[in-house]
Amino acid sequence: GSYAYDQLSRFNTLADRLAIGGLLREESFVLPSHGTNKTASKRKIVCATGPDLQECCELAVKSASAVKSLDDVELIVNFHPLSPMDFRRRVQDLVQRQNLINSNVIFTDKPIKDLLADGIDAVIYADTNAAFEVVSSKGKAIHINNDYTISFDKLPEGLSRQATTDRELETLISELDRASSWPDSSTVNRTLDDCFQPVDIDAILSSLSPVGDRRDSISPISNKELPK
């Protein structure tokens, strides 16, 4: 959509290399609203992990530490579908060694769509598309900044709130029921419309067709010009 187009333009990407082709897999990013978990005795929060082990360990430990003293919260650590079993065991073992596993923390292989259908209140994430799925279904999003690597929030500014430490995260969790602290549904819908636009086949084809011409216009580099 236009959000990604503008972002890449700010990074000095050449205009003739950009086109808004639209979202080909809408069901992978934008989901219908399931509503939040209104009737359950505990608020359900998903810790949506990614495929990077260090990032996943940091995210899981911070999340489990943040809810350790919150009796009204259930933390569901959801694994990336491509993560192997050994990866999942290492994350769970680390959280266990930190004495952070109790009745409030569970690990699951359920995909995010199934968890949303069960009703969740928020997602904690670092680098995953699950954040788009949660906010599009009216959940709240908390982005965790990494301590040791570069942090990048995939959600546009205004759709998520930021935390770096477990104590900051605990504070944001305590504010989940405070509507004024989170974007309203009209803001979310308007921003997502800017992120994801309908497929434009003509734009996709027109952006692909000049590839051969561009390649021909590039001067070949001789062996003498290659760096030693």
Backbone as numpy.savetxt, mean C-alpha at the origin, in Angstrom:
# Nx Ny Nz CAx CAy CAz Cx Cy Cz
-3.38 6.84 -14.14 -4.19 8.04 -14.14 -3.34 9.29 -14.14
-4.01 10.44 -14.01 -3.31 11.71 -14.10 -2.38 11.94 -12.90
-2.69 11.31 -11.75 -1.81 11.46 -10.59 -0.42 10.92 -10.90
-0.34 9.71 -11.43 0.95 9.12 -11.77 1.62 9.89 -12.90
0.83 10.37 -13.86 1.37 11.16 -14.97 2.05 12.42 -14.45
1.37 13.14 -13.56 1.93 14.37 -13.00 3.16 14.08 -12.15
3.12 12.97 -11.41 4.25 12.60 -10.56 5.48 12.31 -11.41
5.33 11.54 -12.47 6.46 11.24 -13.35 6.96 12.48 -14.07
6.05 13.37 -14.39 6.46 14.63 -15.03 7.34 15.45 -14.10
6.99 15.46 -12.81 7.81 16.18 -11.83 9.19 15.56 -11.69
9.30 14.27 -12.02 10.60 13.60 -11.97 11.37 13.76 -13.28
10.88 14.69 -14.14 11.54 15.04 -15.41 11.49 13.92 -16.45
10.47 13.08 -16.38 10.26 12.11 -17.44 9.82 12.85 -18.71
10.37 12.46 -19.84 10.06 13.15 -21.09 8.58 12.99 -21.43
7.96 14.07 -21.86 6.52 14.07 -22.13 6.14 13.05 -23.20
7.01 12.86 -24.22 6.65 11.92 -25.28 6.84 10.47 -24.87
7.26 10.25 -23.61 7.37 8.88 -23.08 6.21 8.56 -22.14
5.29 9.51 -21.98 4.18 9.33 -21.05 2.83 9.35 -21.76
1.93 8.53 -21.27 0.55 8.53 -21.76 -0.34 7.96 -20.66
-1.54 8.47 -20.55 -2.48 7.93 -19.57 -3.29 6.83 -20.26
-2.93 5.59 -19.96 -3.59 4.46 -20.60 -4.76 3.90 -19.79
-4.88 4.32 -18.53 -5.97 3.84 -17.70 -5.60 2.58 -16.94
-6.52 2.18 -16.07 -6.29 1.03 -15.19 -6.83 -0.25 -15.84
-5.93 -1.19 -16.11 -6.31 -2.43 -16.79 -6.91 -3.44 -15.82
-6.46 -3.43 -14.56 -6.92 -4.42 -13.58 -7.59 -3.69 -12.42
-8.76 -3.16 -12.64 -9.42 -2.36 -11.61 -9.69 -3.16 -10.36
-10.03 -4.44 -10.52 -10.37 -5.26 -9.36 -9.17 -5.49 -8.45
-7.96 -5.17 -8.91 -6.76 -5.35 -8.10 -6.44 -4.12 -7.25
-7.13 -3.02 -7.48 -6.82 -1.80 -6.76 -8.05 -1.16 -6.12
-9.16 -1.16 -6.81 -10.35 -0.47 -6.33 -11.44 -1.49 -6.06
-11.91 -1.54 -4.81 -12.90 -2.53 -4.41 -14.17 -1.84 -3.95
-15.30 -2.52 -4.05 -16.53 -1.93 -3.51 -16.46 -1.84 -2.00
-17.22 -0.92 -1.45 -17.20 -0.73 0.00 -17.86 -1.90 0.72
-17.12 -2.47 1.69 -17.68 -3.51 2.55 -18.11 -2.93 3.89
-17.73 -1.68 4.13 -18.02 -1.09 5.43 -17.01 -1.54 6.46
-17.00 -0.88 7.59 -16.07 -1.24 8.64 -16.73 -2.20 9.63
-15.97 -2.58 10.61 -16.35 -3.63 11.54 -17.19 -3.04 12.69
-18.47 -2.78 12.43 -19.30 -2.03 13.38 -19.77 -2.86 14.57
-19.99 -4.14 14.39 -20.64 -4.93 15.44 -19.66 -5.71 16.31
-18.44 -5.93 15.84 -17.48 -6.73 16.61 -17.02 -5.97 17.84
-16.60 -6.74 18.86 -16.15 -6.13 20.11 -14.78 -5.51 19.99
-14.02 -5.93 18.98 -12.67 -5.38 18.77 -12.57 -4.75 17.39
-11.77 -3.70 17.31 -11.46 -3.11 16.02 -10.44 -4.00 15.31
-10.68 -4.28 14.04 -9.79 -5.15 13.28 -8.88 -4.30 12.39
-7.58 -4.52 12.56 -6.58 -3.79 11.78 -5.68 -4.79 11.08
-5.50 -4.61 9.78 -4.64 -5.49 9.00 -3.26 -4.88 8.87
-2.25 -5.66 9.20 -0.86 -5.29 8.92 -0.51 -5.97 7.60
-0.54 -5.20 6.51 -0.36 -5.75 5.16 1.12 -5.72 4.79
1.74 -6.88 4.81 3.18 -6.95 4.56 3.47 -7.07 3.07
4.69 -6.69 2.71 5.15 -6.79 1.33 6.12 -7.93 1.14
6.82 -7.95 -0.01 7.72 -9.07 -0.32 9.13 -8.91 0.21
9.47 -7.75 0.81 10.82 -7.53 1.32 10.89 -7.96 2.78
11.84 -8.84 3.12 11.89 -9.43 4.46 12.19 -8.39 5.54
13.21 -7.57 5.34 13.56 -6.60 6.37 12.42 -5.62 6.61
11.83 -5.12 5.54 10.71 -4.20 5.67 9.53 -4.87 6.36
9.28 -6.12 6.02 8.17 -6.87 6.61 8.39 -7.08 8.11
9.62 -7.43 8.49 9.92 -7.65 9.91 9.73 -6.37 10.70
10.22 -5.26 10.18 10.09 -3.97 10.86 8.62 -3.59 11.00
7.86 -3.78 9.94 6.44 -3.43 9.95 5.68 -4.27 10.97
5.93 -5.58 10.97 5.20 -6.47 11.87 5.54 -6.19 13.33
6.82 -5.94 13.63 7.23 -5.68 15.01 6.64 -4.36 15.51
6.71 -3.32 14.70 6.15 -2.03 15.11 4.63 -2.14 15.33
3.96 -2.85 14.42 2.50 -2.98 14.53 2.11 -3.77 15.77
2.79 -4.90 16.01 2.47 -5.72 17.18 2.79 -4.98 18.47
3.86 -4.21 18.48 4.22 -3.43 19.66 3.18 -2.34 19.94
2.65 -1.74 18.87 1.67 -0.65 19.02 0.37 -1.13 19.64
-0.03 -2.38 19.37 -1.33 -2.87 19.86 -1.19 -3.72 21.12
0.03 -3.87 21.63 0.26 -4.78 22.75 -0.63 -4.47 23.95
-0.84 -3.19 24.22 -1.62 -2.81 25.40 -3.05 -2.39 25.04
-3.45 -2.60 23.79 -4.79 -2.19 23.34 -5.71 -3.41 23.31
-6.49 -3.57 24.33 -7.35 -4.76 24.43 -8.50 -4.74 23.44
-8.82 -3.58 22.89 -9.96 -3.48 21.97 -9.55 -3.56 20.51
-8.31 -4.02 20.25 -7.80 -4.09 18.87 -7.33 -5.51 18.56
-7.68 -5.98 17.37 -7.15 -7.24 16.86 -6.28 -6.94 15.65
-5.00 -7.30 15.73 -4.07 -7.08 14.63 -3.95 -8.35 13.80
-4.23 -8.23 12.52 -4.18 -9.37 11.60 -3.01 -9.16 10.65
-1.94 -9.94 10.81 -0.77 -9.81 9.95 -1.03 -10.66 8.70
-1.14 -9.97 7.60 -1.48 -10.61 6.32 -0.23 -10.64 5.44
0.10 -11.81 4.90 1.33 -11.96 4.12 1.09 -11.72 2.63
2.12 -11.18 1.99 2.09 -11.02 0.53 1.93 -12.39 -0.10
1.08 -12.53 -1.13 0.82 -13.87 -1.70 2.05 -14.55 -2.29
3.09 -13.79 -2.63 4.28 -14.39 -3.22 5.34 -14.75 -2.18
5.11 -14.44 -0.92 6.12 -14.74 0.11 6.10 -16.23 0.44
7.27 -16.87 0.47 7.33 -18.31 0.76 7.09 -18.60 2.24
6.90 -19.87 2.55 6.59 -20.27 3.92 7.73 -19.95 4.87
8.98 -20.13 4.43 10.12 -19.83 5.29 10.14 -18.34 5.65
9.83 -17.50 4.69 9.72 -16.05 4.91 8.70 -15.76 6.00
7.54 -16.37 5.92 6.46 -16.13 6.88 6.84 -16.62 8.27
7.51 -17.77 8.33 7.94 -18.31 9.63 8.96 -17.39 10.30
9.87 -16.83 9.52 10.89 -15.95 10.08 10.26 -14.69 10.66
9.28 -14.15 9.98 8.60 -12.96 10.49 7.87 -13.28 11.79
7.15 -14.38 11.78 6.39 -14.77 12.98 7.33 -15.07 14.15
8.45 -15.74 13.86 9.41 -16.05 14.92 10.00 -14.78 15.52
10.27 -13.78 14.68 10.83 -12.53 15.18 9.85 -11.83 16.12
8.60 -11.76 15.72 7.59 -11.14 16.57 7.46 -11.92 17.88
7.56 -13.24 17.80 7.48 -14.08 19.00 8.65 -13.80 19.94
9.87 -13.68 19.38 11.05 -13.44 20.21 10.99 -12.08 20.90
10.24 -11.15 20.32 10.09 -9.84 20.94 8.97 -9.83 21.99
8.41 -11.01 22.24 7.32 -11.16 23.23 6.12 -10.27 22.88
5.80 -10.24 21.59 4.72 -9.37 21.13 3.50 -10.14 20.63
3.57 -11.46 20.67 2.42 -12.25 20.21 1.52 -12.57 21.42
0.28 -12.14 21.32 -0.72 -12.46 22.33 -2.06 -12.68 21.63
-3.12 -12.67 22.38 -4.43 -12.94 21.78 -4.87 -11.84 20.81
-4.20 -10.70 20.86 -4.57 -9.58 19.98 -3.88 -9.65 18.62
-2.91 -10.55 18.44 -2.12 -10.61 17.21 -2.28 -11.99 16.58
-2.72 -12.01 15.35 -2.85 -13.27 14.63 -2.19 -13.13 13.26
-1.74 -14.25 12.71 -1.15 -14.30 11.39 -2.09 -15.08 10.47
-2.21 -14.62 9.23 -3.15 -15.26 8.33 -2.62 -15.30 6.90
-3.08 -16.31 6.16 -2.78 -16.41 4.74 -3.91 -15.86 3.89
-4.96 -15.36 4.52 -6.10 -14.84 3.78 -5.70 -13.65 2.92
-6.16 -13.58 1.68 -5.90 -12.38 0.86 -6.66 -11.18 1.40
-6.21 -10.01 1.04 -6.79 -8.78 1.56 -8.27 -8.65 1.21
-8.66 -9.14 0.05 -10.08 -9.04 -0.35 -10.97 -9.81 0.62
-10.53 -10.98 1.06 -11.32 -11.77 2.00 -11.38 -11.09 3.37
-10.27 -10.48 3.78 -10.25 -9.78 5.05 -11.17 -8.57 5.02
-11.21 -7.89 3.90 -12.11 -6.74 3.76 -13.56 -7.19 3.82
-13.85 -8.32 3.21 -15.22 -8.83 3.24 -15.64 -9.18 4.68
-14.66 -9.57 5.51 -14.96 -9.87 6.92 -15.21 -8.60 7.72
-14.75 -7.46 7.18 -14.92 -6.18 7.87 -13.68 -5.79 8.65
-12.93 -4.82 8.15 -11.77 -4.32 8.89 -11.88 -2.80 8.98
-11.18 -2.25 9.97 -11.26 -0.82 10.24 -10.11 -0.04 9.61
-8.95 -0.68 9.48 -7.79 0.07 8.99 -6.73 -0.90 8.48
-5.77 -0.35 7.73 -4.61 -1.11 7.26 -3.36 -0.36 7.68
-2.36 -1.12 8.12 -1.02 -0.60 8.39 -0.12 -1.18 7.31
0.64 -0.34 6.62 1.40 -0.82 5.47 2.67 0.01 5.29
3.59 -0.52 4.49 4.80 0.22 4.13 4.89 0.35 2.62
4.75 -0.76 1.92 4.87 -0.73 0.45 4.00 -1.84 -0.13
2.73 -1.57 -0.30 1.83 -2.57 -0.85 0.60 -1.90 -1.45
0.07 -2.50 -2.49 -1.14 -1.97 -3.13 -2.39 -2.20 -2.28
-2.26 -2.98 -1.21 -3.40 -3.24 -0.34 -3.98 -1.95 0.22
-3.14 -0.93 0.34 -3.64 0.35 0.86 -4.71 0.93 -0.04
-4.54 0.81 -1.35 -5.57 1.28 -2.28 -6.87 0.51 -2.09
-6.74 -0.79 -1.91 -7.93 -1.63 -1.75 -8.70 -1.26 -0.48
-7.96 -0.98 0.58 -8.61 -0.67 1.86 -9.30 0.69 1.82
-8.61 1.73 1.35 -9.25 3.05 1.35 -10.42 3.11 0.36
-10.33 2.35 -0.74 -11.45 2.35 -1.69 -12.68 1.66 -1.11
-12.47 0.81 -0.10 -13.60 0.13 0.54 -13.96 0.78 1.87
-13.52 2.06 2.04 -13.90 2.91 3.18 -13.14 2.62 4.47
-12.01 1.90 4.37 -11.17 1.72 5.54 -10.16 2.85 5.66
-9.43 2.90 6.76 -8.43 3.94 7.00 -7.04 3.36 6.78
-6.09 4.21 6.39 -4.75 3.75 6.04 -3.70 4.47 6.86
-2.76 3.69 7.42 -1.64 4.24 8.17 -0.35 3.74 7.53
0.45 4.67 7.03 1.72 4.31 6.38 2.85 4.36 7.40
3.65 3.30 7.44 4.78 3.22 8.36 6.07 3.57 7.61
6.77 4.57 8.09 8.07 4.93 7.52 9.15 3.99 8.03
10.06 3.60 7.13 11.11 2.65 7.48 12.25 3.34 8.22
12.87 2.60 9.13 14.02 3.13 9.87 15.32 3.02 9.08
15.42 2.02 8.19 16.71 1.72 7.58 16.73 1.85 6.06
15.61 2.05 5.44 15.57 2.19 3.98 14.70 3.39 3.61
14.73 3.73 2.34 13.92 4.85 1.85 12.44 4.47 1.94
11.63 5.37 2.45 10.19 5.15 2.55 9.48 5.84 1.40
8.51 5.16 0.84 7.71 5.74 -0.24 6.27 5.30 -0.06
5.39 6.25 0.15 3.97 5.95 0.33 3.29 5.95 -1.03
2.73 4.80 -1.42 2.08 4.70 -2.71 0.79 5.51 -2.78
0.16 5.73 -1.63 -1.07 6.51 -1.63 -0.76 7.99 -1.81
-1.59 8.71 -2.54 -1.41 10.16 -2.66 -1.54 10.84 -1.30
-0.90 11.98 -1.18 -0.94 12.73 0.06 -2.38 13.05 0.44
-2.72 12.82 1.69 -4.06 13.10 2.18 -4.92 11.88 2.38
-4.54 10.74 1.77 -5.34 9.52 1.93 -4.87 8.67 3.11
-3.66 8.90 3.57 -3.12 8.11 4.68 -2.54 9.05 5.74
-2.29 8.48 6.92 -1.56 9.19 7.95 -0.25 8.48 8.18
0.74 9.20 8.67 2.10 8.70 8.74 2.54 8.44 10.18
3.32 7.35 10.34 3.93 7.04 11.64 5.29 6.40 11.38
6.20 6.61 12.31 7.52 5.99 12.21 7.77 5.04 13.37
7.35 5.41 14.56 7.59 4.58 15.74 6.31 3.85 16.15
6.47 2.85 17.01 5.31 2.12 17.50 4.40 3.00 18.35
5.00 3.96 19.06 4.18 4.85 19.89 3.36 5.82 19.03
3.95 6.30 17.94 3.19 7.13 17.01 2.05 6.34 16.40
2.33 5.09 16.08 1.31 4.22 15.50 0.19 3.97 16.52
0.54 3.74 17.76 -0.47 3.53 18.80 -1.39 4.74 18.92
-0.83 5.94 18.81 -1.64 7.16 18.88 -2.63 7.23 17.73
-2.18 6.90 16.53 -3.08 6.94 15.37 -4.18 5.90 15.49
-3.85 4.74 16.01 -4.87 3.70 16.20 -5.94 4.18 17.18
-5.51 4.89 18.22 -6.47 5.39 19.21 -7.40 6.44 18.61
-7.03 6.99 17.45 -7.85 8.04 16.83 -8.69 7.51 15.66
-8.77 6.20 15.51 -9.50 5.63 14.37 -10.97 6.04 14.36
-11.55 6.22 15.52 -12.97 6.57 15.59 -13.23 8.07 15.52
-12.17 8.84 15.40 -12.30 10.30 15.32 -12.37 10.69 13.84
-13.57 10.90 13.34 -13.78 11.12 11.91 -13.00 12.31 11.38
-12.87 13.36 12.18 -12.19 14.57 11.72 -10.70 14.36 11.49
-10.14 13.24 11.97 -8.71 12.97 11.81 -8.39 12.24 10.52
-9.42 11.88 9.75 -9.22 11.06 8.56 -9.95 11.67 7.37
-9.51 11.38 6.15 -10.17 11.95 4.97 -11.61 11.44 4.85
-12.52 12.33 4.44 -13.91 11.91 4.26 -14.06 11.16 2.94
-15.19 10.51 2.76 -15.40 9.65 1.59 -15.33 10.41 0.28
-15.79 11.66 0.25 -15.75 12.43 -0.99 -14.31 12.74 -1.38
-13.46 13.03 -0.39 -12.04 13.28 -0.68 -11.37 12.02 -1.21
-11.67 10.89 -0.58 -11.09 9.62 -1.01 -11.51 9.30 -2.45
-12.80 9.41 -2.73 -13.29 9.08 -4.07 -12.70 10.00 -5.13
-12.61 11.29 -4.81 -12.07 12.25 -5.77 -10.59 11.97 -6.06
-9.85 11.63 -5.02 -8.43 11.36 -5.19 -8.20 10.06 -5.96
-8.99 9.04 -5.65 -8.85 7.77 -6.38 -9.22 7.93 -7.84
-10.22 8.77 -8.13 -10.58 9.03 -9.53 -9.41 9.65 -10.28
-8.58 10.41 -9.55 -7.41 11.03 -10.16 -6.30 10.01 -10.36
-6.29 8.97 -9.53 -5.26 7.92 -9.63 -5.59 6.91 -10.72
-6.85 6.52 -10.78 -7.26 5.42 -11.66 -8.34 5.90 -12.62
-8.04 5.87 -13.88 -8.98 6.30 -14.90 -9.31 5.15 -15.84
-10.44 5.24 -16.54 -10.84 4.14 -17.44 -9.79 3.87 -18.51
-9.76 2.64 -18.97 -8.78 2.24 -19.99 -9.01 3.03 -21.26
-7.91 3.53 -21.82 -7.94 4.27 -23.08 -7.07 3.50 -24.07
-7.71 2.60 -24.84 -6.95 1.75 -25.76 -6.21 2.58 -26.80
-6.84 3.64 -27.30 -6.19 4.48 -28.31 -4.91 5.10 -27.76
-4.95 5.56 -26.52 -3.75 6.16 -25.92 -2.64 5.12 -25.76
-3.02 3.89 -25.39 -2.02 2.83 -25.23 -1.38 2.49 -26.57
-2.21 2.33 -27.59 -1.68 1.96 -28.90 -0.83 3.07 -29.50
-1.27 4.32 -29.32 -0.51 5.43 -29.89 0.83 5.60 -29.20
0.89 5.24 -27.91 2.16 5.34 -27.20 3.12 4.23 -27.59
2.58 3.10 -28.06 3.42 1.98 -28.46 3.90 2.10 -29.90
3.09 2.67 -30.76 3.41 2.68 -32.19 4.67 3.43 -32.55
5.04 4.53 -31.87 6.24 5.24 -32.29 7.54 4.62 -31.79
7.47 3.49 -31.07 8.67 2.94 -30.47 9.75 2.68 -31.50
9.37 2.06 -32.62 10.34 1.77 -33.66 10.97 3.02 -34.22
10.15 4.06 -34.43 10.68 5.31 -34.95 11.67 5.93 -33.97
11.36 5.87 -32.69 12.25 6.45 -31.70 13.58 5.70 -31.67
13.48 4.38 -31.79 14.70 3.58 -31.76 15.60 3.93 -32.94
14.98 4.14 -34.10 15.76 4.47 -35.29 16.42 5.83 -35.18
15.82 6.73 -34.39 16.34 8.09 -34.29 17.49 8.20 -33.31
17.75 7.13 -32.53 18.84 7.16 -31.55 20.13 6.74 -32.22
21.16 7.56 -32.07 22.44 7.25 -32.67 23.09 6.08 -31.94
23.55 5.06 -32.68 24.19 3.92 -32.01 25.51 4.33 -31.36
25.86 3.65 -30.27 27.10 3.93 -29.57 28.15 2.94 -30.03
29.27 3.42 -30.46 30.33 2.55 -30.91 31.08 1.99 -29.71
31.84 0.94 -29.94 32.62 0.34 -28.86 33.61 1.32 -28.26
34.11 2.25 -29.10 35.08 3.23 -28.61 34.46 4.19 -27.59
33.12 4.37 -27.68 32.47 5.32 -26.80 32.03 4.69 -25.48
32.09 3.37 -25.39 31.67 2.70 -24.16 32.69 2.95 -23.05
32.22 3.12 -21.81 33.16 3.33 -20.69 34.03 2.12 -20.46
35.24 2.37 -20.01 36.18 1.27 -19.75 35.78 0.52 -18.48
